[in-house]
mmCIF file of C-alpha atoms and ligand atoms in Angstrom:
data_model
loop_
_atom_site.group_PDB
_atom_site.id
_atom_site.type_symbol
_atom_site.label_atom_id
_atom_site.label_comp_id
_atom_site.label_asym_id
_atom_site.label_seq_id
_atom_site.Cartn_x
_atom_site.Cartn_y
_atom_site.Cartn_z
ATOM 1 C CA UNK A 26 26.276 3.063 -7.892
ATOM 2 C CA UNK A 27 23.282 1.848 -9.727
ATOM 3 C CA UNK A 28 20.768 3.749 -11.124
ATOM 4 C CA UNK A 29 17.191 2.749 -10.866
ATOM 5 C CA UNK A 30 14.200 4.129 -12.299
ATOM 6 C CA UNK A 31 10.973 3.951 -10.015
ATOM 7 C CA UNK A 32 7.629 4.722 -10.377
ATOM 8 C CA UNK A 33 5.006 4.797 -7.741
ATOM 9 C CA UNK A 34 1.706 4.475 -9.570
ATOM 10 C CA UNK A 35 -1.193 5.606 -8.039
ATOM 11 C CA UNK A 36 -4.953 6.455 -8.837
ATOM 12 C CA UNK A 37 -4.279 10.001 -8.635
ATOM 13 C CA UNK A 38 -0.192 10.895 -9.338
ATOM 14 C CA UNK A 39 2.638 9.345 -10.173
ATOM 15 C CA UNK A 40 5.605 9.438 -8.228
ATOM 16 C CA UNK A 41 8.919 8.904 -10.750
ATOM 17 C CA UNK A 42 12.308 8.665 -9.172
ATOM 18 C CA UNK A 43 15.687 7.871 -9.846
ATOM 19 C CA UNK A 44 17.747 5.417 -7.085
ATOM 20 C CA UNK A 45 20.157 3.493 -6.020
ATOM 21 C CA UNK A 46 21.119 0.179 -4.365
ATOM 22 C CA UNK A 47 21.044 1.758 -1.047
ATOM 23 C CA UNK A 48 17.411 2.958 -1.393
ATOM 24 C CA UNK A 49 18.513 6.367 -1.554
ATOM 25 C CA UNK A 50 16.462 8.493 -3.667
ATOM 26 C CA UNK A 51 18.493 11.291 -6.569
ATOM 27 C CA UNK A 52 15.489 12.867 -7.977
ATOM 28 C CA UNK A 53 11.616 12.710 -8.399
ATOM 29 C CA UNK A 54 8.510 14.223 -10.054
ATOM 30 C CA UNK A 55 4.827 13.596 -9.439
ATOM 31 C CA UNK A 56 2.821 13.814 -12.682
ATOM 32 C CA UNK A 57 -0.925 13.870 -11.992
ATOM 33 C CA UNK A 58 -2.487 10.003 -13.773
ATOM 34 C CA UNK A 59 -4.540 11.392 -16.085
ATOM 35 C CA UNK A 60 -5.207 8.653 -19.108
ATOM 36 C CA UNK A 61 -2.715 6.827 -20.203
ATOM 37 C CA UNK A 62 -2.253 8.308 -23.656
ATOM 38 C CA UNK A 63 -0.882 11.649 -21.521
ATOM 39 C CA UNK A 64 0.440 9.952 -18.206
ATOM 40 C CA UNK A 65 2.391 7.294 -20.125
ATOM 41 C CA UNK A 66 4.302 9.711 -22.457
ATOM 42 C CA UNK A 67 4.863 12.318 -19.281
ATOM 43 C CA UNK A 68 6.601 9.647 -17.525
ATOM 44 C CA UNK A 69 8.476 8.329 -20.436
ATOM 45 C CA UNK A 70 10.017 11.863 -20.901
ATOM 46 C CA UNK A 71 10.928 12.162 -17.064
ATOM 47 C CA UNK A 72 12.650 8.591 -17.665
ATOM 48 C CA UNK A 73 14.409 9.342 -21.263
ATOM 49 C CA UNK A 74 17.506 10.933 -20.276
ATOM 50 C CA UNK A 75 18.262 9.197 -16.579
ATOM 51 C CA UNK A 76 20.146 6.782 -18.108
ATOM 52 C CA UNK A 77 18.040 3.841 -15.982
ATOM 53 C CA UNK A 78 19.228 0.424 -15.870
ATOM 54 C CA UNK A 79 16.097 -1.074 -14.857
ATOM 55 C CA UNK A 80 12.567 0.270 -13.704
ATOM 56 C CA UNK A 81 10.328 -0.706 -10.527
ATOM 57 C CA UNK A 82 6.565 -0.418 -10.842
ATOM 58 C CA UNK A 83 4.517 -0.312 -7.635
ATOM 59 C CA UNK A 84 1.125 -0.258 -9.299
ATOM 60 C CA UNK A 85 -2.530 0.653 -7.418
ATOM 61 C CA UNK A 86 -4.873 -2.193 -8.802
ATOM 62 C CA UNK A 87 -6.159 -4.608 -9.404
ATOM 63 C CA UNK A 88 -2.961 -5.836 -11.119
ATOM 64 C CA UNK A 89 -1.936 -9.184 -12.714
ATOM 65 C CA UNK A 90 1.595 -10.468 -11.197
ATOM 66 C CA UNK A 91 1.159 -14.002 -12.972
ATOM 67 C CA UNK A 92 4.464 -13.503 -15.089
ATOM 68 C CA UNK A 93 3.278 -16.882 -17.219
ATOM 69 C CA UNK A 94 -0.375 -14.958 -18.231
ATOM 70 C CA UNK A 95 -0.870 -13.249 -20.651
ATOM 71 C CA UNK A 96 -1.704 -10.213 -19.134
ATOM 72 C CA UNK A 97 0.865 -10.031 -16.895
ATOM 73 C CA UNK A 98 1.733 -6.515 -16.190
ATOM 74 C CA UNK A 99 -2.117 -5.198 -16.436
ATOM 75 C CA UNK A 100 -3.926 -2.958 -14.547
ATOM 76 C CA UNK A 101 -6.574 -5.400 -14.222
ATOM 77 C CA UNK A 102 -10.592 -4.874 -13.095
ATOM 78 C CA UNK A 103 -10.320 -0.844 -11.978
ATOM 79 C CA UNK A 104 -12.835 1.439 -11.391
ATOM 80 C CA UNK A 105 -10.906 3.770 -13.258
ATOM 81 C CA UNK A 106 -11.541 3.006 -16.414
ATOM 82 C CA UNK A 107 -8.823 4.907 -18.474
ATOM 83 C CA UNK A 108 -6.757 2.556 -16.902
ATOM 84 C CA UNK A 109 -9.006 -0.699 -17.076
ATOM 85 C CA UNK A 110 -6.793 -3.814 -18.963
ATOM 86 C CA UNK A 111 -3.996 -1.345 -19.945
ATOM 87 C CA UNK A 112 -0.997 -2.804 -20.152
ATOM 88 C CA UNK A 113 1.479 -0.570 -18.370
ATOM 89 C CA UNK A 114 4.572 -2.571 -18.237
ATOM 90 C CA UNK A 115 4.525 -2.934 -21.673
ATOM 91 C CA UNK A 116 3.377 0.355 -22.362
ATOM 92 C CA UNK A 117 6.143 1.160 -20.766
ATOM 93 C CA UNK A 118 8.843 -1.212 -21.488
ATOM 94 C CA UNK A 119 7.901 -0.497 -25.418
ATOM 95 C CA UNK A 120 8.216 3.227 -24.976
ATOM 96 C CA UNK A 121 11.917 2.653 -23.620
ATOM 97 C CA UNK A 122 12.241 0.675 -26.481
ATOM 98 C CA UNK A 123 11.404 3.058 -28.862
ATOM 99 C CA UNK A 124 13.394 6.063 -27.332
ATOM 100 C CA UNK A 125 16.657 4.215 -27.143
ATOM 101 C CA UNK A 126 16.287 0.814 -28.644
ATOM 102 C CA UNK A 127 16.990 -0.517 -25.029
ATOM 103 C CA UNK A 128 15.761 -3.292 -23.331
ATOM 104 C CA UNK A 129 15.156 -2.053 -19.967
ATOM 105 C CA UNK A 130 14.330 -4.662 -17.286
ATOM 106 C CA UNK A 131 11.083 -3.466 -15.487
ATOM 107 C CA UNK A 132 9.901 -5.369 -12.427
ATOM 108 C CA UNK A 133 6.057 -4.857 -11.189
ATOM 109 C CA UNK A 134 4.482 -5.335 -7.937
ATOM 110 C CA UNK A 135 0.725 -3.883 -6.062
ATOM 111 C CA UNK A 136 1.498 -0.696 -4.684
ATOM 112 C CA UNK A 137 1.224 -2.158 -1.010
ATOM 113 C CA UNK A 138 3.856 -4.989 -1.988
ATOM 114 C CA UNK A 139 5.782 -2.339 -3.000
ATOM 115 C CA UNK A 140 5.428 -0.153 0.668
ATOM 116 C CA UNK A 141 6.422 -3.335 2.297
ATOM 117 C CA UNK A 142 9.574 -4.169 0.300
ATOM 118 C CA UNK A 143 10.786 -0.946 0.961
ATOM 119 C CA UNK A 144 9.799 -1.070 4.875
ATOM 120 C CA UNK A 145 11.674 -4.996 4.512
ATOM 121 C CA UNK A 146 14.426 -3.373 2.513
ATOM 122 C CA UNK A 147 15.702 -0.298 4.225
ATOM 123 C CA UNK A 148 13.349 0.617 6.625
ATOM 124 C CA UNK A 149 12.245 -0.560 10.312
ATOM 125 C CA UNK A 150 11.175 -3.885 9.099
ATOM 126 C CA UNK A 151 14.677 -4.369 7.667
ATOM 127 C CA UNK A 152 15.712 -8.659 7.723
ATOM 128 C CA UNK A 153 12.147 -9.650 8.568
ATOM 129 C CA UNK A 154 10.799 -12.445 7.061
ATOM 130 C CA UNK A 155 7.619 -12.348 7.374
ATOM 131 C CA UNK A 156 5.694 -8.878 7.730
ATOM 132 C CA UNK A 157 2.425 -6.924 6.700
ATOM 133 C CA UNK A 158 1.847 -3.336 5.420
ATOM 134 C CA UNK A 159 -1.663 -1.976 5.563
ATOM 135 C CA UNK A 160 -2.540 1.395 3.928
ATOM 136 C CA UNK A 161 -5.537 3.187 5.209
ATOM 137 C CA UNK A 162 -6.165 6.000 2.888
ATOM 138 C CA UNK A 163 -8.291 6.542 0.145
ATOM 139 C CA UNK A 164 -8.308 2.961 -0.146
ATOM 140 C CA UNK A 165 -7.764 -0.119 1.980
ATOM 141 C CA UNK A 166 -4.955 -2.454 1.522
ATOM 142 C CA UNK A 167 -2.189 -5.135 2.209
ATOM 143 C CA UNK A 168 1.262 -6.190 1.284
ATOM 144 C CA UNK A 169 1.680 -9.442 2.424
ATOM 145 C CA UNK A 170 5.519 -11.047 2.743
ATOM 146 C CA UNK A 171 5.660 -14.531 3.986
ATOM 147 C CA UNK A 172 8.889 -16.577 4.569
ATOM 148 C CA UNK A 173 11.067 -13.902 2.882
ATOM 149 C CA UNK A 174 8.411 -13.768 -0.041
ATOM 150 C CA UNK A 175 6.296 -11.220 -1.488
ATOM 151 C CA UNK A 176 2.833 -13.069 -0.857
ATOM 152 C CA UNK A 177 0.955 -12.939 -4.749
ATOM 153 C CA UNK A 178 -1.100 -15.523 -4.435
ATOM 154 C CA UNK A 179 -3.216 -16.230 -7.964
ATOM 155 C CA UNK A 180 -4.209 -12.797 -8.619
ATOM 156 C CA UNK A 181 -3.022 -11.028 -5.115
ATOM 157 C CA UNK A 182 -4.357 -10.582 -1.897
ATOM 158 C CA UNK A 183 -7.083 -8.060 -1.586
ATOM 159 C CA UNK A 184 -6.850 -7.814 2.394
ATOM 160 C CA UNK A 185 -9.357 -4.798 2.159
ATOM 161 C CA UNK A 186 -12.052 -6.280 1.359
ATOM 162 C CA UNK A 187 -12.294 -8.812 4.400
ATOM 163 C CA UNK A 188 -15.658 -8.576 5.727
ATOM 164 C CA UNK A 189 -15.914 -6.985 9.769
ATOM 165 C CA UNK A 190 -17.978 -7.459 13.170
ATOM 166 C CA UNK A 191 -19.649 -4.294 12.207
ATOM 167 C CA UNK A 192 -19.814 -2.263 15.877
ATOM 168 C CA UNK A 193 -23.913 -1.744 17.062
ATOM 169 C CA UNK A 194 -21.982 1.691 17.587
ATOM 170 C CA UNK A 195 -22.156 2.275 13.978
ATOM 171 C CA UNK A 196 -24.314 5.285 12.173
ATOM 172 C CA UNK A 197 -22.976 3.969 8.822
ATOM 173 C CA UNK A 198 -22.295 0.380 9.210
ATOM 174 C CA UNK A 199 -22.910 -0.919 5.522
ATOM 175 C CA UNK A 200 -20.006 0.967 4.843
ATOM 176 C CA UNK A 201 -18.606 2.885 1.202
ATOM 177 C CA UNK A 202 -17.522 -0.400 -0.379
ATOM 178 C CA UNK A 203 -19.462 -0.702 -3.978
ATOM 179 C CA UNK A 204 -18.967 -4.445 -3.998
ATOM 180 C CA UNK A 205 -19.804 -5.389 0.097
ATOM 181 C CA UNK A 206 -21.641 -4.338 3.118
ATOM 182 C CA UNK A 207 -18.878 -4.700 5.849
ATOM 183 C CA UNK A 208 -15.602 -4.800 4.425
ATOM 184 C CA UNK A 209 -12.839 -3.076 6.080
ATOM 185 C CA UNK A 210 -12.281 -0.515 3.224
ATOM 186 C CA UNK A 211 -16.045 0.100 3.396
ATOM 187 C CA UNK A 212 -16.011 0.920 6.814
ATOM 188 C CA UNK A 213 -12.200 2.297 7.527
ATOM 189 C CA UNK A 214 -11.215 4.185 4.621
ATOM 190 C CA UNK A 215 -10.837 8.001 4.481
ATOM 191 C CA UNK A 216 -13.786 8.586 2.466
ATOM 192 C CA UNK A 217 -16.047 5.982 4.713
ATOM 193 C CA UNK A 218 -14.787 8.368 7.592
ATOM 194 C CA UNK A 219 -15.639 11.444 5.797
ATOM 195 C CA UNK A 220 -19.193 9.822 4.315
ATOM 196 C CA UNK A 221 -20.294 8.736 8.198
ATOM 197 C CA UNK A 222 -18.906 11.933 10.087
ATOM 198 C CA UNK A 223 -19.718 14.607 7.403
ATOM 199 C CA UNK A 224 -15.966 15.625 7.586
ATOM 200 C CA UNK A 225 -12.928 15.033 5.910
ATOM 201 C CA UNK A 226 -11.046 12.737 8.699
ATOM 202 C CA UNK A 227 -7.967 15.375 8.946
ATOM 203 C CA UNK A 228 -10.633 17.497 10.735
ATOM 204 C CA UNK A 229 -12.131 15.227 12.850
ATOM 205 C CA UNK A 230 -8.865 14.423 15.111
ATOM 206 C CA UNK A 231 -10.821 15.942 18.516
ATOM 207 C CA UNK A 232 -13.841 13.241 18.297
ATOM 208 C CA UNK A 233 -13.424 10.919 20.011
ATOM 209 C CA UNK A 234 -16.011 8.676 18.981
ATOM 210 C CA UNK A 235 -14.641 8.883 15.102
ATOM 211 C CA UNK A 236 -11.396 6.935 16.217
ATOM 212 C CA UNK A 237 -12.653 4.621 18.994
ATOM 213 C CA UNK A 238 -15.100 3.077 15.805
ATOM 214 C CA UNK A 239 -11.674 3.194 13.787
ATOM 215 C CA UNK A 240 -9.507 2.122 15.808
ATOM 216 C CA UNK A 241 -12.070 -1.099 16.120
ATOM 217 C CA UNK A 242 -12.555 -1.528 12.359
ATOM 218 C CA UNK A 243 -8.354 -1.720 11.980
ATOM 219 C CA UNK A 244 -7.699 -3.978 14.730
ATOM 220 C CA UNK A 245 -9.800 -6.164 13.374
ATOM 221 C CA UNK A 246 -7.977 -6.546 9.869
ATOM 222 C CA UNK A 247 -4.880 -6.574 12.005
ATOM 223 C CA UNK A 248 -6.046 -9.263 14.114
ATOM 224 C CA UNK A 249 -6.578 -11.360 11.048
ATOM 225 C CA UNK A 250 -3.597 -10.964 9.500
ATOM 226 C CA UNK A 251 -1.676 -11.949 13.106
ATOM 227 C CA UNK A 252 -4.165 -14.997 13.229
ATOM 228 C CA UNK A 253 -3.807 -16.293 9.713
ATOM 229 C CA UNK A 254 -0.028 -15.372 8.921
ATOM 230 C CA UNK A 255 1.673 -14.819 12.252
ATOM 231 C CA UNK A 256 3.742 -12.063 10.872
ATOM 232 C CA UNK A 257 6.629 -10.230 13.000
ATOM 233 C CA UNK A 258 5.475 -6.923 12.533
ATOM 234 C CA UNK A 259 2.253 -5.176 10.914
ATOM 235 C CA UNK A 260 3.241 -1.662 10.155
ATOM 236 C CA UNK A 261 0.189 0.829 9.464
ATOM 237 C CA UNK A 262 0.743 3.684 6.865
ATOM 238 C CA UNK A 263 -1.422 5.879 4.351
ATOM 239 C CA UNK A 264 -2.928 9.008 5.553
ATOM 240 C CA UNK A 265 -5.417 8.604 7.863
ATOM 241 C CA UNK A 266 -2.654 6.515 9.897
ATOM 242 C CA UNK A 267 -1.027 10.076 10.395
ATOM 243 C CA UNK A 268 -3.329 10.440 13.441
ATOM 244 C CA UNK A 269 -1.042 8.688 15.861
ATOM 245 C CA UNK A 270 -3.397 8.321 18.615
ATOM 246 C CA UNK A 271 -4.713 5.534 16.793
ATOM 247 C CA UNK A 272 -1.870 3.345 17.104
ATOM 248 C CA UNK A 273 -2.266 2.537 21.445
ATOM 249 C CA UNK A 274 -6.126 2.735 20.658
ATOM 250 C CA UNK A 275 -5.549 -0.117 18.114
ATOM 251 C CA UNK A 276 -3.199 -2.189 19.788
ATOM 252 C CA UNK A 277 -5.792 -2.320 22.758
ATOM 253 C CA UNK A 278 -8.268 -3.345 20.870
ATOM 254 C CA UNK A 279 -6.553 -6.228 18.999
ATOM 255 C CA UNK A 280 -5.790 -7.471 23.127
ATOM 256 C CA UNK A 281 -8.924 -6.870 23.810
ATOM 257 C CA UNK A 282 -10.426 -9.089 20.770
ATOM 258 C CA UNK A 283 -8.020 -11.346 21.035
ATOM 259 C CA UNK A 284 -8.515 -11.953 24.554
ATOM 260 C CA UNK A 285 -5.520 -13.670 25.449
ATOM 261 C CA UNK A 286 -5.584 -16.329 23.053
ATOM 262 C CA UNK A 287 -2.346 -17.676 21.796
ATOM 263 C CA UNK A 288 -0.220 -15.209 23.899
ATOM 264 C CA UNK A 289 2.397 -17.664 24.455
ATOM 265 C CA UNK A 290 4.798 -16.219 23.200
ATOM 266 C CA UNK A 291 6.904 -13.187 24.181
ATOM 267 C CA UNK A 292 7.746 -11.790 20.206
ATOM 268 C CA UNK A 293 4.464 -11.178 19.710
ATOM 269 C CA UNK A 294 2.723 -10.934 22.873
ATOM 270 C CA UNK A 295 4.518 -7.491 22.508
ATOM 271 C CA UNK A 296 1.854 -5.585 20.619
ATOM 272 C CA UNK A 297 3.889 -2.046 20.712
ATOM 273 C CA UNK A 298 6.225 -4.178 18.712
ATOM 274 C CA UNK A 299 3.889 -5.621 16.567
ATOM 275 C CA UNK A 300 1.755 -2.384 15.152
ATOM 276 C CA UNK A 301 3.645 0.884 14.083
ATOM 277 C CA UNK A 302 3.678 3.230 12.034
ATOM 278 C CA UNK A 303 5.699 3.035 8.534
ATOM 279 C CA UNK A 304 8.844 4.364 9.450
ATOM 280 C CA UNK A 305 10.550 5.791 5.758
ATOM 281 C CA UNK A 306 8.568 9.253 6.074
ATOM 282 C CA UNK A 307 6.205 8.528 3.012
ATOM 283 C CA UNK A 308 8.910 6.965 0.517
ATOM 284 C CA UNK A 309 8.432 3.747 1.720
ATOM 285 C CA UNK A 310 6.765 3.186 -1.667
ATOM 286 C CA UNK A 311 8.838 4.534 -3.631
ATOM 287 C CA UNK A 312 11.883 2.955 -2.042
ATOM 288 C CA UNK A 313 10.473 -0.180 -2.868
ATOM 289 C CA UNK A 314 9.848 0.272 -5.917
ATOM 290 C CA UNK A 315 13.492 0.869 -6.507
ATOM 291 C CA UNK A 316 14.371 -2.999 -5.164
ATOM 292 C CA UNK A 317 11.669 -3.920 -7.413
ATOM 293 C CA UNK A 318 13.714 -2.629 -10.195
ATOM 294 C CA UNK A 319 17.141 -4.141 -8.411
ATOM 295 C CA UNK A 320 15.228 -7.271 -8.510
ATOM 296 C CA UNK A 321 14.522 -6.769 -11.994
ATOM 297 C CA UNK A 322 18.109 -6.173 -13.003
ATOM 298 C CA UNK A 323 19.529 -9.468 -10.875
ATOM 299 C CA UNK A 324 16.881 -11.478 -13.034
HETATM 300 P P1 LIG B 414 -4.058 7.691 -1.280
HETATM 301 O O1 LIG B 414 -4.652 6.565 -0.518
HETATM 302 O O2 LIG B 414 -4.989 8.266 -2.299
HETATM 303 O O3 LIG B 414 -2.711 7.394 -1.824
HETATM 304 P P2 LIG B 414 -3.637 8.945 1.281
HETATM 305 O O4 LIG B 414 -2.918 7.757 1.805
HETATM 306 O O5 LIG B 414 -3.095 10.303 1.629
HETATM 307 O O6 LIG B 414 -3.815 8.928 -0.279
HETATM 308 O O7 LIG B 414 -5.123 8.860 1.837
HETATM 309 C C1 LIG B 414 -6.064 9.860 1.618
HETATM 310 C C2 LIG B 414 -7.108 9.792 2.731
HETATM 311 O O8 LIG B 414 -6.449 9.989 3.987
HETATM 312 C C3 LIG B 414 -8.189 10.855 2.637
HETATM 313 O O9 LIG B 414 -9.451 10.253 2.828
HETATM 314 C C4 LIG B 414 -7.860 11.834 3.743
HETATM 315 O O10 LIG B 414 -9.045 12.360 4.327
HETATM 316 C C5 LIG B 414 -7.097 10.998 4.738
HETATM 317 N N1 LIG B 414 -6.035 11.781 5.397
HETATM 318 C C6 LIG B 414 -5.010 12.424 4.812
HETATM 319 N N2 LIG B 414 -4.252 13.058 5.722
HETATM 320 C C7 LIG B 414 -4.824 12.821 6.925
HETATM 321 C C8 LIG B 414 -4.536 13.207 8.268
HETATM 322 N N3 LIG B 414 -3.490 13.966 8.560
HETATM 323 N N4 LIG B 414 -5.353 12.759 9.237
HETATM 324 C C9 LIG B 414 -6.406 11.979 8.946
HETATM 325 N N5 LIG B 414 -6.735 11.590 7.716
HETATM 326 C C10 LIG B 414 -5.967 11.991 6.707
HETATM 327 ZN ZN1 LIG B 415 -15.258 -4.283 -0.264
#
């Protein structure tokens, strides 16, 4: 058995975890991202005496994947500016480095990317070729594969900040989003649900009118993705996907937006098929992030 370090990086902990090639997960700790002069060391410690072959980053971001720039492996444009052009997979590639004097393959994808790889990997989505992971939470986001292949694009998709049919329905329809009026992570994310309806959206399940206005906003990003990439499935996870009503609400809406354009075809005329929830119980990320670092070591 291999062992493979992962880390789940997010805006506000970071998952660490040791795995193997079967996806199955030995150990973890969250350490709360702080700035990187704390967070980097914490996780270097949890990491020091695993005795990791290689290391998987799923990173939130802005991130740059290009592995011939040279700032490949930075946290990019972020709001949170601790973390704003840090280098983190040198940060932590050096630290390794420095604690053993071993070179320790590290491989680096978006967070999302990394939620999909492990849905593609050892979850539901297992053999699919091409496939989408969205993550409605605090944020709004996409993993992308295409043709077997992690979709990076130039920089990387940013699939939540599509602009919407905004719904005349809408008390709050210029949305949270800093940057646009409209976008789907203005208008879907947790805190846009909790800015519009004065709650947070875990206690809002009973109105009704909270997820019929969701429930539009998401079908709409999934309808894009089905129009532009034709994926198999489009698997929905991050919390506020944890209210499962959603899921027949938005698959209704995408038929009813699509209406019945292009519905040839029986694969994915079948719409219970084609949205669903994330089926690796929350350590979908993390389980990718451990084929990231597989990847990493077969490179
Ligand atoms: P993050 O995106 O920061 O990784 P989450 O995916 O848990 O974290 O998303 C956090 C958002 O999801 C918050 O806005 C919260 O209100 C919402 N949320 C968390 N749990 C639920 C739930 N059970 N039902 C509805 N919304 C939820
Ligand atoms: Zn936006």
């Amino acid at each position: 058995m291999k062992r493979i370090g992962a880390l789940e990086a997010g805006g506000t902990k970071m998952v660490c975890a040791i795995g193997d090639e079967n996806g199955k997960i030995y150990d973890r700790v969250s350490i709360p991202t702080e700035t990187p002069d704390v967070t980097i060391p914490a996780i270097l410690r949890y990491f020091s005496d695993k005795n990791i072959e290689s290391l998987g980053i799923a990173c939130f971001g802005p991130v740059d994947l290009n592995t011939a720039s040279a700032t490949y492996g930075y946290i990019t444009s972020t709001p949170k500016t601790a973390w704003k052009n840090f280098d983190i997979v040198g940060a932590l590639q050096n630290g390794f480095g420095n604690l053993d004097g071993l070179h320790v393959p590290v491989g680096f994808d978006t967070d999302v990317n990394g939620s999909l790889l492990g849905e593609v990997t050892y979850g539901q989505a297992k053999g699919l070729t091409d496939a989408v992971y969205f993550t409605i939470g605090t944020g709004v986001g996409a993993g992308i594969m295409s043709g077997g292949k992690l979709v990076h694009g130039v920089r990387h998709p940013e699939a939540g900040h599509t602009l919407l049919q905004i719904s005349p329905d809408d008390p709050m329809p210029e949305g949270v989003c800093p940057y646009h009026s409209g976008c789907l992570e203005g208008l879907a994310s947790g805190p846009s649900i909790e800015k519009r309806w004065h709650k947070k959206a875990q206690y809002l399940t009973d109105r009704d009118e909270v997820w019929d206005l969701e429930a539009y906003y998401i079908a709409q990003g999934c309808l894009q993705m089905h129009l532009i990439l034709s994926p198999q499935i489009i698997i929905l996870g991050g919390g506020v996907m944890h209210v499962e009503k959603l899921f027949p609400m938005i698959r209704q809406q995408m038929k009813k937006l699509l209406n019945g354009y292009g519905l040839a075809n029986p694969e994915t005329e079948n719409f219970d098929k084609l949205i669903v929830p994330a089926s690796l119980n929350d350590d979908q990320g993390i389980m990718g992030a451990v084929k990231l670092g597989l990847d990493a070591l077969q490179e």
